[in-house]
Coordinates of C-alpha atoms and ligand atoms in Angstrom, one line a residue:
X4 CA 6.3 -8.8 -30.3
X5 CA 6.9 -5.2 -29.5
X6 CA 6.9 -1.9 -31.5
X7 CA 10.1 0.7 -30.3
X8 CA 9.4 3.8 -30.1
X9 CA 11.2 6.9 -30.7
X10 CA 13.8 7.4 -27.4
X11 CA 12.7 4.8 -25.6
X12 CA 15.6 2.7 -24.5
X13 CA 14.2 -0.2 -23.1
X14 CA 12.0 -2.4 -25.5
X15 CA 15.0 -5.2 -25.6
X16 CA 15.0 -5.3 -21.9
X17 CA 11.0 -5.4 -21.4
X18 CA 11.3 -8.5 -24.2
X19 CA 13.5 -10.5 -22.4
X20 CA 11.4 -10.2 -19.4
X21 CA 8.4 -10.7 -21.8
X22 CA 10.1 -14.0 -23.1
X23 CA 11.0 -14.9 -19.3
X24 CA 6.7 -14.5 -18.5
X25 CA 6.2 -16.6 -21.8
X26 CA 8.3 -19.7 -20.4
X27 CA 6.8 -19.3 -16.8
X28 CA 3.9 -20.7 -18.6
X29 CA 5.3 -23.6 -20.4
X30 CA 5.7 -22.0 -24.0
X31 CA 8.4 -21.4 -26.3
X32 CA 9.5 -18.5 -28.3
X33 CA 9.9 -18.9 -31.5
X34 CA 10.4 -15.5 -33.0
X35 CA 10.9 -11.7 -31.8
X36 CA 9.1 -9.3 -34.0
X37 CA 9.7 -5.3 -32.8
X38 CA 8.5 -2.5 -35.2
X39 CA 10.3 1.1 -35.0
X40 CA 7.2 3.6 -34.8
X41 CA 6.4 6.7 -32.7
X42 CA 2.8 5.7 -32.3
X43 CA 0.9 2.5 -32.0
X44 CA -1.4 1.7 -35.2
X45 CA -5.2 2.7 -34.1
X46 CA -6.2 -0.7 -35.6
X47 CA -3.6 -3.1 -35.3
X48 CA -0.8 -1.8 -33.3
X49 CA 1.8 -2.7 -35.5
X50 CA 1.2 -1.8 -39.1
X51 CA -0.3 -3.8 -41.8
X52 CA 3.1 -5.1 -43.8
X53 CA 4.7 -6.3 -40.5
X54 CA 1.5 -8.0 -39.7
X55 CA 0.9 -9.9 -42.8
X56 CA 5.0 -10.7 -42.9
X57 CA 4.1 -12.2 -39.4
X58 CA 1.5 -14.2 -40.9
X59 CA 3.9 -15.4 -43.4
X60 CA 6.9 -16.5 -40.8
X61 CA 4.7 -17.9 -39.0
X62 CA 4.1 -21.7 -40.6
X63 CA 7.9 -22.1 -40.9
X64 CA 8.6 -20.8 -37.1
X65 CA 5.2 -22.9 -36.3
X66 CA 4.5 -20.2 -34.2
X67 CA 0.9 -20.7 -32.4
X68 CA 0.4 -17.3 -31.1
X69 CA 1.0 -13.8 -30.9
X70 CA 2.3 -12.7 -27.6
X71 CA 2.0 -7.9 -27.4
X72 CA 4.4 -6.5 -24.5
X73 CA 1.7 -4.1 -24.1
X74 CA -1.9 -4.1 -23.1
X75 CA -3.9 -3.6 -26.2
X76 CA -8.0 -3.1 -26.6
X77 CA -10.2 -5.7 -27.3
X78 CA -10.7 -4.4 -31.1
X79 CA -7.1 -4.2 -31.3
X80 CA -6.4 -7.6 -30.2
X81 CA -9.3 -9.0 -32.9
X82 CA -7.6 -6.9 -35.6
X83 CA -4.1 -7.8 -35.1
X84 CA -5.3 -11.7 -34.6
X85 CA -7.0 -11.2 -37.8
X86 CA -4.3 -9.7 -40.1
X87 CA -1.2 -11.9 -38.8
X88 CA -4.1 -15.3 -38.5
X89 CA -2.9 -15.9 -34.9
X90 CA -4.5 -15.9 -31.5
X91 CA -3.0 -13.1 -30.2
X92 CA -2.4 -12.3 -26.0
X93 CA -1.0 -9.3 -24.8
X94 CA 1.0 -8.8 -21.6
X95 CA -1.2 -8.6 -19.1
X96 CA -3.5 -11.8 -19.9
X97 CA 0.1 -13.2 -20.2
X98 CA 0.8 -11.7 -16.4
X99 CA -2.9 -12.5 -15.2
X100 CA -2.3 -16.3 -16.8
X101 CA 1.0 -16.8 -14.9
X102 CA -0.9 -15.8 -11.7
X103 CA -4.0 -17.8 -12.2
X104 CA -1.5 -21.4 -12.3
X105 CA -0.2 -20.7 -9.3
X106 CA -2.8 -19.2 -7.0
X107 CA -3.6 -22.1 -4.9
X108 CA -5.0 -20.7 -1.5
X109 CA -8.5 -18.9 -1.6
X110 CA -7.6 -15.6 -0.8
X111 CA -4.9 -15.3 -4.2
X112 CA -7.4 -17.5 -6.3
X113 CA -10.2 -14.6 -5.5
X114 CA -7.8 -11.9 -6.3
X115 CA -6.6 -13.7 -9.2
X116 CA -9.9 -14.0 -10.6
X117 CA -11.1 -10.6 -9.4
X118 CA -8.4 -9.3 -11.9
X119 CA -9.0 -11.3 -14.5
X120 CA -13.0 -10.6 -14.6
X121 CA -12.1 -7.0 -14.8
X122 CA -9.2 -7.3 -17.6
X123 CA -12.3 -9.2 -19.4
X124 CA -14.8 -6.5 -18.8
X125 CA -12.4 -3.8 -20.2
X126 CA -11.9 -5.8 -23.1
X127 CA -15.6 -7.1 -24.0
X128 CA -15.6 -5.2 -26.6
X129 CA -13.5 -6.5 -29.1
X130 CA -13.7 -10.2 -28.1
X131 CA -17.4 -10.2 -27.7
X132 CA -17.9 -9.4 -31.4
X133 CA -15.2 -12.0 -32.2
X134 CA -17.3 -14.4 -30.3
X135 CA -20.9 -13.4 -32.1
X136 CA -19.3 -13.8 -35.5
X137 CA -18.7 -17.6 -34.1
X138 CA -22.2 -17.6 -33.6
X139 CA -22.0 -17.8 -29.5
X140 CA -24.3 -17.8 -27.0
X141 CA -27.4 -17.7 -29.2
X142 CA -30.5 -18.3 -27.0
X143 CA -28.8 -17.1 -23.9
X144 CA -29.9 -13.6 -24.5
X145 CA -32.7 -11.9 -22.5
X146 CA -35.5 -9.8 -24.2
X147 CA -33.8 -6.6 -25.8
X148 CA -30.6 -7.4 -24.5
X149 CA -27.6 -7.5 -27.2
X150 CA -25.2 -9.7 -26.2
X151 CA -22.2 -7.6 -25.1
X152 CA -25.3 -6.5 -22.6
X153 CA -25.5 -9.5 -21.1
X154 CA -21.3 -10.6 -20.9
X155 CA -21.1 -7.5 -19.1
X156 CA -24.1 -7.9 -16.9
X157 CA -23.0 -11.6 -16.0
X158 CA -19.1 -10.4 -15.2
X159 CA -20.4 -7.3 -13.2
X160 CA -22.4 -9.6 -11.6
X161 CA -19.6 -11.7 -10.7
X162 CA -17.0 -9.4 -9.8
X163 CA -19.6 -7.7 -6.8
X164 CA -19.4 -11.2 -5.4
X165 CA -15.8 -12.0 -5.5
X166 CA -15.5 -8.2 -4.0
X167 CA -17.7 -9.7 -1.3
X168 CA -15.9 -12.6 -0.4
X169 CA -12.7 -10.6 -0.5
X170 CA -13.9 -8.0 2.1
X171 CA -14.7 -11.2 4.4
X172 CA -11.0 -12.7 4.2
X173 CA -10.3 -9.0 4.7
X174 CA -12.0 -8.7 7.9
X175 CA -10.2 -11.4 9.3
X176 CA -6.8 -10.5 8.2
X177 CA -7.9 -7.2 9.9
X178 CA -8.5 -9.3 12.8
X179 CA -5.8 -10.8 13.1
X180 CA -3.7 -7.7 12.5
X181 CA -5.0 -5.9 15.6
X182 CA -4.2 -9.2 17.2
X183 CA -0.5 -8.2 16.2
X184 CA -0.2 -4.6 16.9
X185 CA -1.8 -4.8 20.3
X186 CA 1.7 -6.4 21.1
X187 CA 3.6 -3.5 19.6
X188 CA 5.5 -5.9 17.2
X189 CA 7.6 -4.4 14.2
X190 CA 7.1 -5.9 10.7
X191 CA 9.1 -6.0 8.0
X192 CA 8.2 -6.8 4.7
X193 CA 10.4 -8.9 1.7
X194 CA 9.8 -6.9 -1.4
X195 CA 11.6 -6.9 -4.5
X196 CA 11.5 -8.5 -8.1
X197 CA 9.5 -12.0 -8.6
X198 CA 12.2 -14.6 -8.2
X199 CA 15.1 -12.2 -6.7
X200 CA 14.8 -15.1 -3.3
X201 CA 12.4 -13.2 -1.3
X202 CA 11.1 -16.3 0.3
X203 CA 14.4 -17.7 0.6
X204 CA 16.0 -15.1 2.7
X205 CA 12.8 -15.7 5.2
X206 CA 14.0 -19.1 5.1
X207 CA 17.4 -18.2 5.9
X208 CA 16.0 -16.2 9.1
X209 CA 13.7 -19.1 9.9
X210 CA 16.5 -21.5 10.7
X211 CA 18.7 -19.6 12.1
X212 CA 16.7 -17.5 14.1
X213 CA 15.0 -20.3 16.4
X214 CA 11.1 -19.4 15.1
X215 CA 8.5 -22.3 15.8
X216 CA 6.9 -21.2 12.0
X217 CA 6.9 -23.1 9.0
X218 CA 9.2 -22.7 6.2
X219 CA 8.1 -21.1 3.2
X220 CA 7.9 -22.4 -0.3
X221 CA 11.0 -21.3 -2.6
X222 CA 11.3 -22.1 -6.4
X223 CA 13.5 -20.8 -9.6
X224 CA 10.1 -19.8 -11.5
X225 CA 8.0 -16.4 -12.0
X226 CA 5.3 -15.7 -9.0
X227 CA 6.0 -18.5 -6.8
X228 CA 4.7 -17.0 -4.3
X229 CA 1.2 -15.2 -4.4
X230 CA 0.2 -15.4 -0.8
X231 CA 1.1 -13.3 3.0
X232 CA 3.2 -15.1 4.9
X233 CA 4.4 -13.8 8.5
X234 CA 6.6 -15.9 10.6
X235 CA 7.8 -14.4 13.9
X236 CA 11.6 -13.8 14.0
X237 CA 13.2 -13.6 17.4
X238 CA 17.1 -12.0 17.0
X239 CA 17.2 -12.7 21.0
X240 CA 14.6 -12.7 23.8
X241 CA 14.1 -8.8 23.4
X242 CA 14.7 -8.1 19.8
X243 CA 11.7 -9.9 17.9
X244 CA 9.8 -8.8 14.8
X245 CA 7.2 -10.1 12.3
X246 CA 9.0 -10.7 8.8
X247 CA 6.4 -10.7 6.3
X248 CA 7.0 -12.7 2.6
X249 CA 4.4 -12.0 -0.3
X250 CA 4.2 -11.9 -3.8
X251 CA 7.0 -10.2 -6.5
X252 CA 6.7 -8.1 -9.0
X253 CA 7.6 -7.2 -12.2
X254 CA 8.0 -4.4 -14.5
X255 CA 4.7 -2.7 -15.5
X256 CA 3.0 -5.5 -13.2
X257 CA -1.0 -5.0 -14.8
X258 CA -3.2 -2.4 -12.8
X259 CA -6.1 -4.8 -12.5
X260 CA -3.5 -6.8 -10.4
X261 CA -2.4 -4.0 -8.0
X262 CA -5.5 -3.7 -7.4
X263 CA -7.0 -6.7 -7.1
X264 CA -4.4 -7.7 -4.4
X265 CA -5.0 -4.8 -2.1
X266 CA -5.7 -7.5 0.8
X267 CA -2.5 -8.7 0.3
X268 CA -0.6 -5.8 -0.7
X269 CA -1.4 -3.9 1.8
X270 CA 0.1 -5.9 4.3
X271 CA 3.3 -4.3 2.6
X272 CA 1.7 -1.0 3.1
X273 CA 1.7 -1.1 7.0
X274 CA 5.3 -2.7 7.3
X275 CA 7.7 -0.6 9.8
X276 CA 10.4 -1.8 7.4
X277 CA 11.3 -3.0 4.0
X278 CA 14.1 -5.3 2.9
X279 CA 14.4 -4.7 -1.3
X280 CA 15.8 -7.6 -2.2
X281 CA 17.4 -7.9 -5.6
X282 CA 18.9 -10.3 -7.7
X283 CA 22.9 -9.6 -8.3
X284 CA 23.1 -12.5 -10.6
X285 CA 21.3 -10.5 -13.2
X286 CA 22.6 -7.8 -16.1
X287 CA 19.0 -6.4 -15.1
X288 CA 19.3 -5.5 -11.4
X289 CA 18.5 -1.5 -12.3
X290 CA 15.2 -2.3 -14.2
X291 CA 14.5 -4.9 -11.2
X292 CA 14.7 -2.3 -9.2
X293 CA 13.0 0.1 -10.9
X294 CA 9.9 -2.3 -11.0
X295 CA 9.7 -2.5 -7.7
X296 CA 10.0 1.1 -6.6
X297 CA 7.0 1.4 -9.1
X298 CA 4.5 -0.5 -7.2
X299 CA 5.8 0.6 -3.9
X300 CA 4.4 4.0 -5.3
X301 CA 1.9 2.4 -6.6
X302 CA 0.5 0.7 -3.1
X303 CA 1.9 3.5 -0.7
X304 CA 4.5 2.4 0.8
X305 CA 7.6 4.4 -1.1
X306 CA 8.2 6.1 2.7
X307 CA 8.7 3.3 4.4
X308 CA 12.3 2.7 5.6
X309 CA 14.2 0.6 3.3
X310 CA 17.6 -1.6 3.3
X311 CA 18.6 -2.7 -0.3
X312 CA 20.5 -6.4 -0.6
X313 CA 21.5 -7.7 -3.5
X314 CA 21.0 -11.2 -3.5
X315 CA 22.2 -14.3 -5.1
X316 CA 26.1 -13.1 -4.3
X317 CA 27.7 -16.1 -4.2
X318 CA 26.9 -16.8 -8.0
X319 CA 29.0 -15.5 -10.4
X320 CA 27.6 -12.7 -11.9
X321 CA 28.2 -9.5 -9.6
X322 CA 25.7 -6.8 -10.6
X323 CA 26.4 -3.7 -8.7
X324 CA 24.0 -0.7 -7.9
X325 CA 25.3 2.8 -7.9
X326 CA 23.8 3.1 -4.6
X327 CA 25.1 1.0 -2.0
X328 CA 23.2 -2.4 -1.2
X329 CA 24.1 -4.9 0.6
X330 CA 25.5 -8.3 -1.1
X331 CA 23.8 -10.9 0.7
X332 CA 23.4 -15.1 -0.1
X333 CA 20.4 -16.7 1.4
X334 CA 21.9 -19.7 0.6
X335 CA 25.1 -19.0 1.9
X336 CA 24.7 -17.1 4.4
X337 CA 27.1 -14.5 3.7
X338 CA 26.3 -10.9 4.6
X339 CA 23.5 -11.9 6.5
X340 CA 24.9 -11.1 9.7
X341 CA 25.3 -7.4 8.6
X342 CA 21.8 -7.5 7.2
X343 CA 20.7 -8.6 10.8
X344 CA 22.3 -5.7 12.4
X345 CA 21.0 -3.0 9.7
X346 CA 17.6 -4.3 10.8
X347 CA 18.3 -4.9 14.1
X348 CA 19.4 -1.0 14.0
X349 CA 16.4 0.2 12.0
X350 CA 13.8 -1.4 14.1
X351 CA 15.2 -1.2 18.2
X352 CA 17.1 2.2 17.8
X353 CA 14.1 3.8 19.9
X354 CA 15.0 1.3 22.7
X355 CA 15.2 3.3 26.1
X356 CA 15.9 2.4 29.9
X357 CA 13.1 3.3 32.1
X358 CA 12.2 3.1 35.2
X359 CA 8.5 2.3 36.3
X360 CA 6.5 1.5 39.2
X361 CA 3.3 -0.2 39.4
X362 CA 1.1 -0.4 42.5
X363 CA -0.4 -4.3 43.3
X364 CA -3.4 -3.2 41.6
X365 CA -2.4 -2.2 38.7
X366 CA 0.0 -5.9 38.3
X367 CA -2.3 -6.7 35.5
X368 CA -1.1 -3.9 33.2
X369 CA 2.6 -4.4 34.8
X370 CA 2.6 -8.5 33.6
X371 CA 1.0 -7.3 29.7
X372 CA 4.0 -5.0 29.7
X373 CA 6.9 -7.4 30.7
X374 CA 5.7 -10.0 27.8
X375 CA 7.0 -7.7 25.9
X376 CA 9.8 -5.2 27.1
X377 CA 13.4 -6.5 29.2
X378 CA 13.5 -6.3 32.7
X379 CA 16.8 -5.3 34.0
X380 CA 15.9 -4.8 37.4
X381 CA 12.6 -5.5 39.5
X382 CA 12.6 -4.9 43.8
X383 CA 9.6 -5.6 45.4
X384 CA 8.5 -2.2 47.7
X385 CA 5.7 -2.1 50.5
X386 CA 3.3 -1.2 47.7
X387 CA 4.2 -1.8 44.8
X388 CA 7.0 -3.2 42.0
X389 CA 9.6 -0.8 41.2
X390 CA 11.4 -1.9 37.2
X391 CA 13.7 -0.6 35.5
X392 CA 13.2 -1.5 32.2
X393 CA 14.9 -1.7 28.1
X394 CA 11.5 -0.5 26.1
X395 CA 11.0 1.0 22.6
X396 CA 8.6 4.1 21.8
X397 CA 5.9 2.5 21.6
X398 CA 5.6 0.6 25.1
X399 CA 6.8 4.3 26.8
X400 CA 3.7 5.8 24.8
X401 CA 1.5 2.9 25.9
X402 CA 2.6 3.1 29.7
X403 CA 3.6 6.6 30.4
X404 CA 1.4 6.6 32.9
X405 CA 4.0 4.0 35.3
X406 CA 7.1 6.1 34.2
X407 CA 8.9 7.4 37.1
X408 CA 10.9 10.9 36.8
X409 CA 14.2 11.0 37.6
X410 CA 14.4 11.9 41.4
X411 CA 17.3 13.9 42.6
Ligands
LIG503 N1 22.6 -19.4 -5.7 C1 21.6 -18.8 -5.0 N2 20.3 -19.0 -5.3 C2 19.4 -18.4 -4.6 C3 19.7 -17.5 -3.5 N3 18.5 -17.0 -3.0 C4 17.5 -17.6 -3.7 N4 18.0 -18.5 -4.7 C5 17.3 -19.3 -5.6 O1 16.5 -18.4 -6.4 C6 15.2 -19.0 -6.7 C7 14.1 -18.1 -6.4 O2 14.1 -17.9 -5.0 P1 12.7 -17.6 -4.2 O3 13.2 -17.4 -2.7 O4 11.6 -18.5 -4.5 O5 12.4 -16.1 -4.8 P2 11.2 -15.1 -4.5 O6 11.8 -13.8 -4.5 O7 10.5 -15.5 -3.3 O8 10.3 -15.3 -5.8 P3 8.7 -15.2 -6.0 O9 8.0 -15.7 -4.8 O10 8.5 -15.9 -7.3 O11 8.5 -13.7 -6.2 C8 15.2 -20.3 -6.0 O12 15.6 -21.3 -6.9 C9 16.3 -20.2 -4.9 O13 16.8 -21.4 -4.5 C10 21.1 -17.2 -3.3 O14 21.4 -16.4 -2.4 N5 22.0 -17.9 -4.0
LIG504 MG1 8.6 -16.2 -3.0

């Protein structure tokens, strides 16, 4: 249910995603209600005669619920549930329910929850005093304390722990980050709209690009993944990088949420590179890809270098950007190889031959630098190694010190 108002385009196109979010958790829809009104109704968001003529549909569509494409206030919610006599959900419990199904490791099930205690908090009002009229939590109370009190004392309570255990899953993540950069690896990141085939096109690079890593779990369903993976791609011996898949998003993805997965958003945040990937087999590509420039704002990353595919191109439908993208097919494989040289010509541009020379006692620094940079040419002098060397910006930042002028 939706209301429409005045010059706003795209309530049809936020309900079919809405009905898309109510099937990703098993239900059915069973009815579209959307009101024509400038402003929401201060008590029930929809007015009073559409409510009650949802109440009356809603024994012959044996509708069970109310599902708002908005987030509405506690009272709001125990009005409208009231006046139409159905439980009523609005988007972002609908968004934070998809999440909590399919949270499995530790690190998304904290998040998850961290979201949802705070969605809970926000809306205490309103669905605490729905509770007390049930006659809840009667002798739970503490001296003075009124019951909202208490809900909120208990969920603020809970939400400094799950804060805690966040920040230590963050420290290691941090951990193993500097583990990464120490080597001067590039990472790019797989964003784009939740089932566009982020995961897939990692896939796709994982077996054809030799890496030892595990593949990554791909599925036709909303939020399949909720988690950071990073596989090490290797285009050749000199060319590798650190392709990073995580979860997708959708339009007007709940704040709480953003958040809630800074530890894993933020992974996004520090990419060198993004790959936006899209889904061409969709009359929706633009609002896609609207979504996802949002929470790139959103989470700081919007300057990041980006290449645009559109995905999914050996299906039939052919959705077109008026920028140019990329048509790409994880599961074919076609465009890929152009994909592979836009990246390949993002990240290794900066690539430079350099000439070095490191005395005997400084080999250690010499054998850290050729695990990572190509050796063209090495001769062994009286006191020292002379190399000439293929090396990006970073490893002629980080050694300076070695590089030998050109002598005339
Ligand atoms: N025909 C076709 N199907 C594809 C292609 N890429 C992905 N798919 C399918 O699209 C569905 C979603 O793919 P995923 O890779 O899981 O999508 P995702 O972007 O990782 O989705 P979330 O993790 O849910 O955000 C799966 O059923 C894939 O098999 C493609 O190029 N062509
Ligand atoms: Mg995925």
């Amino acid at each position: 249910m939706a209301i429409s108002r005045q010059g706003e385009k795209d309530t049809e196109e936020s309900l079919d995603e809405l009905t898309g979010l109510v099937e990703a958790v098993g239900a059915e829809v069973v009815g579209i209600a959307v009101q024509n009104r400038d402003r929401a109704d201060s008590a029930t968001y929809i007015g009073k005669g559409k409510a009650e003529e949802i109440s009356l549909m809603k024994d012959e569509l044996e509708a069970t619920m109310v599902v708002v494409d908005d987030e509405l206030s506690g009272s709001t919610i125990r009005n409208l549930s009231q006046a139409t006599g159905l439980p009523v959900i609005d988007r972002t419990a609908l968004i934070l329910d998809i999440f909590a199904t399919r949270s499995s490791s530790a690190i998304a099930k904290l998040q998850v929850e961290l979201a949802q205690q705070q969605y809970r908090r926000s809306h205490l009002t309103g669905l605490g005093a729905m509770m007390s009229q049930q006659g809840g939590g009667i002798g739970t109370r503490g001296p003075g304390e009124t019951q909202l009190e208490s809900d909120r004392r208990h969920i603020d309570q809970r939400i400094t722990e799950l804060r805690r255990r966040l920040k230590r899953h963050q420290a290691v993540m941090e951990t193993q980050r500097k583990r990464r950069t120490d080597t001067s690896e590039k990472i790019v990141a797989l964003v784009g709209y939740t089932n566009a085939g982020k995961s897939s096109i990692m896939n796709y690079f994982l077996k054809h690009y030799d890496a030892e890593g595990a593949e990554v779990f791909e599925r036709d369903m909303l939020f399949a993944t909720l988690d950071v993976y990073v596989r090490r791609i290797e285009l050749d011996a000199n060319r590798k990088f650190l392709l990073i898949d995580t979860v997708g998003f959708v339009n007007r993805l709940p704040h709480q949420l953003v958040e809630a997965f800074q530890a894993t958003l933020g992974e996004v945040a520090r990419a060198d590179l993004l790959i936006h990937v899209l889904d061409a087999n969709q009359d929706k590509v633009e609002l896609q890809q609207r979504a996802t420039e949002a929470v790139l704002k959103e989470i700081g990353a919007e300057q990041i270098p980006m290449i645009t595919v559109l995905n999914k191109w050996d299906l039939p439908g052919k959705y077109r950007l008026a920028n140019s993208a990329l048509p790409v097919s994880a599961k074919t494989g076609e465009g890929m190889d152009q994909l592979v040289q836009q990246i390949d010509r993002e990240l290794f541009s900066d690539q430079q031959e350099v000439e070095m020379f490191f005395t005997f006692s400084q080999s250690g620094d010499m054998s850290r630098l050729l695990e990572e940079a190509t050796i063209l040419k090495q001769t062994y002098e009286d006191d020292g190694t002379r190399l000439r060397l293929m090396t990006d910006q970073f490893q002629r930042d980080k050694y300076r010190e070695y590089i030998v002028e050109d002598h005339h």
